[in-house]
């Protein structure tokens, strides 16, 4: 359930965001068959209902996928899938969305100290732009983590995503990059430094931006 508060916009104008309030329901199931040790084929399906308080963007949809999940001696694990999805809106003002979909995550452990995670997505998300029913996100990322020493961890991430909006001419191209280092003080505490870059290129003048973010962190666990 999503309940948005009002916020201040440009020139201290109060923006009422109640039009984004909604309740989402999802029902899903998967059936799989292990046809050889560590490798399974599966079929999965999901239904969704997105009920907006104002009724404007209320919709329902489904997705059906087939895929493979695998665990190759603990060195390479993950799953990949492809299928078809559709989202239908109650009001004709908003354009229905349907088409092929795919996704997957693969974790590779080349050594006992290094992990490489690959991720690919293709999914429908809710939009807040006038006349836009939603947007399709398609992208991928690679993340590498390495234990430089028993108490020093380093890592990095590089990702790219395209958001293609339904019903309006808007295409966003997003680059994400991250570098981090963590020092384990003891079993319970660690300090770290993190740098993040986000670059957005949009086919609409004046909406591009680049954000650089540096963070110092202290984490604790009991």
Short mmCIF file of C-alpha atoms in Angstrom, two decimals:
data_model
loop_
_atom_site.label_atom_id
_atom_site.label_comp_id
_atom_site.label_asym_id
_atom_site.label_seq_id
_atom_site.Cartn_x
_atom_site.Cartn_y
_atom_site.Cartn_z
CA UNK A 1 0.00 0.00 0.00
CA UNK A 2 1.45 3.36 -1.06
CA UNK A 3 0.37 6.58 0.68
CA UNK A 4 2.14 9.74 -0.51
CA UNK A 5 2.39 12.94 1.52
CA UNK A 6 2.39 16.45 0.05
CA UNK A 7 5.80 18.00 -0.55
CA UNK A 8 7.35 21.35 -1.46
CA UNK A 9 8.09 21.99 -5.12
CA UNK A 10 9.77 24.81 -7.03
CA UNK A 11 9.14 28.20 -5.42
CA UNK A 12 7.86 26.58 -2.20
CA UNK A 13 4.65 25.52 -3.97
CA UNK A 14 2.93 22.68 -2.12
CA UNK A 15 2.51 19.65 -4.38
CA UNK A 16 -0.38 17.33 -3.56
CA UNK A 17 0.74 13.77 -4.35
CA UNK A 18 -2.46 11.97 -3.36
CA UNK A 19 -2.93 10.98 -7.02
CA UNK A 20 -0.11 8.45 -6.48
CA UNK A 21 -1.84 6.68 -3.58
CA UNK A 22 -2.56 3.07 -4.49
CA UNK A 23 -2.79 -0.52 -3.31
CA UNK A 24 -1.02 -3.27 -5.24
CA UNK A 25 -1.81 -6.98 -5.11
CA UNK A 26 0.31 -9.73 -6.62
CA UNK A 27 -0.36 -13.47 -6.90
CA UNK A 28 2.24 -15.80 -8.35
CA UNK A 29 3.25 -19.43 -8.67
CA UNK A 30 6.09 -21.49 -10.13
CA UNK A 31 6.42 -25.12 -11.20
CA UNK A 32 9.87 -26.56 -11.83
CA UNK A 33 11.51 -29.81 -12.87
CA UNK A 34 15.14 -30.76 -12.15
CA UNK A 35 16.16 -32.61 -15.29
CA UNK A 36 19.78 -32.97 -14.20
CA UNK A 37 21.56 -32.36 -10.88
CA UNK A 38 21.73 -28.64 -10.20
CA UNK A 39 19.74 -27.59 -13.29
CA UNK A 40 15.98 -27.07 -13.33
CA UNK A 41 13.49 -25.83 -15.90
CA UNK A 42 10.50 -23.88 -14.64
CA UNK A 43 7.31 -22.15 -15.69
CA UNK A 44 6.07 -19.24 -13.62
CA UNK A 45 3.11 -16.91 -13.76
CA UNK A 46 1.99 -13.80 -11.88
CA UNK A 47 -1.20 -11.76 -11.72
CA UNK A 48 -1.31 -8.19 -10.44
CA UNK A 49 -3.94 -5.60 -9.54
CA UNK A 50 -2.99 -1.93 -9.05
CA UNK A 51 -5.88 -0.02 -7.45
CA UNK A 52 -5.45 3.77 -7.34
CA UNK A 53 -7.42 5.83 -4.82
CA UNK A 54 -8.56 8.24 -7.56
CA UNK A 55 -9.22 5.41 -10.00
CA UNK A 56 -7.31 7.00 -12.88
CA UNK A 57 -4.39 4.60 -13.32
CA UNK A 58 -6.11 1.51 -11.94
CA UNK A 59 -4.98 -1.52 -13.92
CA UNK A 60 -4.51 -5.27 -13.90
CA UNK A 61 -1.95 -7.43 -15.61
CA UNK A 62 -0.22 -10.76 -15.92
CA UNK A 63 3.14 -12.28 -16.83
CA UNK A 64 4.02 -15.81 -17.94
CA UNK A 65 7.66 -16.93 -18.14
CA UNK A 66 9.75 -20.01 -18.82
CA UNK A 67 13.31 -20.28 -17.58
CA UNK A 68 16.22 -22.17 -16.12
CA UNK A 69 17.72 -22.13 -12.63
CA UNK A 70 21.13 -23.63 -12.03
CA UNK A 71 23.77 -24.31 -9.42
CA UNK A 72 27.01 -25.50 -11.01
CA UNK A 73 29.06 -26.89 -8.13
CA UNK A 74 28.52 -23.68 -6.14
CA UNK A 75 30.78 -21.73 -8.51
CA UNK A 76 28.07 -20.37 -10.79
CA UNK A 77 24.47 -20.02 -9.63
CA UNK A 78 21.45 -18.13 -10.86
CA UNK A 79 18.42 -18.18 -13.07
CA UNK A 80 17.32 -16.73 -16.41
CA UNK A 81 13.84 -16.46 -17.89
CA UNK A 82 11.83 -15.00 -20.77
CA UNK A 83 8.13 -14.66 -21.40
CA UNK A 84 5.20 -12.37 -22.15
CA UNK A 85 3.55 -9.65 -20.05
CA UNK A 86 0.52 -7.40 -20.38
CA UNK A 87 -0.92 -4.52 -18.34
CA UNK A 88 -4.44 -3.23 -19.07
CA UNK A 89 -5.77 0.10 -17.74
CA UNK A 90 -9.38 0.76 -16.81
CA UNK A 91 -9.46 4.21 -18.46
CA UNK A 92 -8.79 4.52 -22.19
CA UNK A 93 -6.74 7.69 -21.56
CA UNK A 94 -3.81 5.47 -20.59
CA UNK A 95 -2.13 3.21 -23.11
CA UNK A 96 -2.08 -0.52 -22.40
CA UNK A 97 1.33 -2.15 -22.24
CA UNK A 98 2.24 -5.62 -23.51
CA UNK A 99 5.17 -7.43 -25.03
CA UNK A 100 8.04 -9.80 -24.45
CA UNK A 101 9.85 -9.74 -21.13
CA UNK A 102 13.02 -11.27 -19.76
CA UNK A 103 15.33 -11.20 -16.76
CA UNK A 104 17.89 -13.05 -14.78
CA UNK A 105 20.64 -13.00 -12.19
CA UNK A 106 23.91 -14.94 -12.32
CA UNK A 107 26.42 -15.15 -9.46
CA UNK A 108 29.93 -16.30 -10.37
CA UNK A 109 32.62 -17.05 -7.79
CA UNK A 110 35.91 -17.18 -9.74
CA UNK A 111 37.85 -17.47 -6.46
CA UNK A 112 37.01 -17.89 -2.81
CA UNK A 113 37.63 -14.14 -2.35
CA UNK A 114 35.87 -12.69 -5.39
CA UNK A 115 32.24 -12.61 -6.54
CA UNK A 116 30.78 -11.32 -9.81
CA UNK A 117 27.03 -10.72 -10.05
CA UNK A 118 25.30 -10.11 -13.39
CA UNK A 119 21.71 -8.89 -13.50
CA UNK A 120 19.32 -8.20 -16.41
CA UNK A 121 15.80 -6.75 -16.09
CA UNK A 122 12.79 -5.97 -18.26
CA UNK A 123 9.78 -4.87 -16.23
CA UNK A 124 6.82 -2.47 -16.17
CA UNK A 125 6.81 0.31 -13.55
CA UNK A 126 4.26 2.92 -12.55
CA UNK A 127 4.65 6.47 -13.90
CA UNK A 128 3.58 9.85 -12.49
CA UNK A 129 3.73 11.90 -15.73
CA UNK A 130 0.41 13.16 -17.16
CA UNK A 131 -0.96 10.82 -19.85
CA UNK A 132 1.80 8.23 -19.14
CA UNK A 133 0.37 4.91 -18.07
CA UNK A 134 3.75 3.52 -17.03
CA UNK A 135 7.22 2.83 -18.31
CA UNK A 136 9.19 -0.24 -19.32
CA UNK A 137 12.62 -0.54 -17.71
CA UNK A 138 15.22 -2.55 -19.63
CA UNK A 139 18.78 -2.78 -18.43
CA UNK A 140 21.55 -4.66 -16.75
CA UNK A 141 24.38 -4.37 -14.29
CA UNK A 142 27.59 -6.07 -13.23
CA UNK A 143 28.80 -5.96 -9.63
CA UNK A 144 32.21 -7.16 -8.43
CA UNK A 145 33.18 -7.64 -4.78
CA UNK A 146 36.59 -8.74 -3.56
CA UNK A 147 38.08 -9.53 -0.16
CA UNK A 148 41.40 -7.72 -0.44
CA UNK A 149 42.32 -8.80 3.07
CA UNK A 150 40.31 -10.57 5.78
CA UNK A 151 39.28 -7.15 7.13
CA UNK A 152 39.27 -5.07 3.92
CA UNK A 153 36.51 -5.42 1.31
CA UNK A 154 36.40 -3.55 -2.01
CA UNK A 155 33.79 -3.53 -4.74
CA UNK A 156 32.30 -1.79 -7.72
CA UNK A 157 29.16 -1.70 -9.84
CA UNK A 158 28.33 -0.54 -13.36
CA UNK A 159 24.79 -0.49 -14.69
CA UNK A 160 22.71 0.86 -17.55
CA UNK A 161 18.91 1.17 -17.83
CA UNK A 162 16.51 2.57 -20.39
CA UNK A 163 13.05 3.72 -19.26
CA UNK A 164 10.61 3.86 -22.20
CA UNK A 165 7.36 5.60 -21.22
CA UNK A 166 4.00 4.41 -22.53
CA UNK A 167 1.65 7.06 -23.91
CA UNK A 168 4.18 9.92 -24.06
CA UNK A 169 7.37 10.52 -26.04
CA UNK A 170 9.92 10.14 -23.25
CA UNK A 171 13.00 7.92 -23.17
CA UNK A 172 15.42 8.00 -20.22
CA UNK A 173 18.93 6.56 -20.42
CA UNK A 174 20.47 5.98 -17.00
CA UNK A 175 24.07 5.11 -16.15
CA UNK A 176 24.98 4.02 -12.62
CA UNK A 177 28.47 3.46 -11.27
CA UNK A 178 29.68 2.75 -7.75
CA UNK A 179 32.97 2.10 -5.97
CA UNK A 180 33.32 1.20 -2.30
CA UNK A 181 35.77 0.07 0.34
CA UNK A 182 34.96 -1.27 3.81
CA UNK A 183 37.22 -1.88 6.79
CA UNK A 184 36.08 -4.40 9.41
CA UNK A 185 37.02 -3.07 12.82
CA UNK A 186 35.83 -6.23 14.58
CA UNK A 187 32.99 -8.75 14.34
CA UNK A 188 30.36 -6.08 15.06
CA UNK A 189 31.55 -2.84 13.48
CA UNK A 190 32.82 -1.68 10.11
CA UNK A 191 33.58 1.66 8.48
CA UNK A 192 33.41 2.40 4.79
CA UNK A 193 33.71 4.93 2.00
CA UNK A 194 31.40 4.89 -1.01
CA UNK A 195 31.24 6.85 -4.28
CA UNK A 196 28.17 6.79 -6.55
CA UNK A 197 27.61 8.31 -9.97
CA UNK A 198 24.19 8.61 -11.63
CA UNK A 199 23.82 10.13 -15.08
CA UNK A 200 20.42 10.63 -16.75
CA UNK A 201 20.01 11.51 -20.44
CA UNK A 202 16.43 12.28 -21.55
CA UNK A 203 15.07 13.16 -24.97
CA UNK A 204 13.36 16.22 -23.42
CA UNK A 205 15.37 19.43 -23.05
CA UNK A 206 16.22 20.51 -19.52
CA UNK A 207 15.70 17.17 -17.76
CA UNK A 208 19.24 15.72 -17.97
CA UNK A 209 21.37 15.59 -14.85
CA UNK A 210 24.51 14.09 -13.36
CA UNK A 211 24.77 13.35 -9.64
CA UNK A 212 27.94 12.54 -7.73
CA UNK A 213 27.61 11.26 -4.19
CA UNK A 214 30.29 10.44 -1.61
CA UNK A 215 29.40 8.76 1.68
CA UNK A 216 31.27 7.72 4.79
CA UNK A 217 29.54 5.00 6.79
CA UNK A 218 29.72 3.29 10.15
CA UNK A 219 27.81 0.04 10.46
CA UNK A 220 27.10 -1.97 13.57
CA UNK A 221 25.49 -5.36 14.20
CA UNK A 222 24.75 -7.34 17.33
#
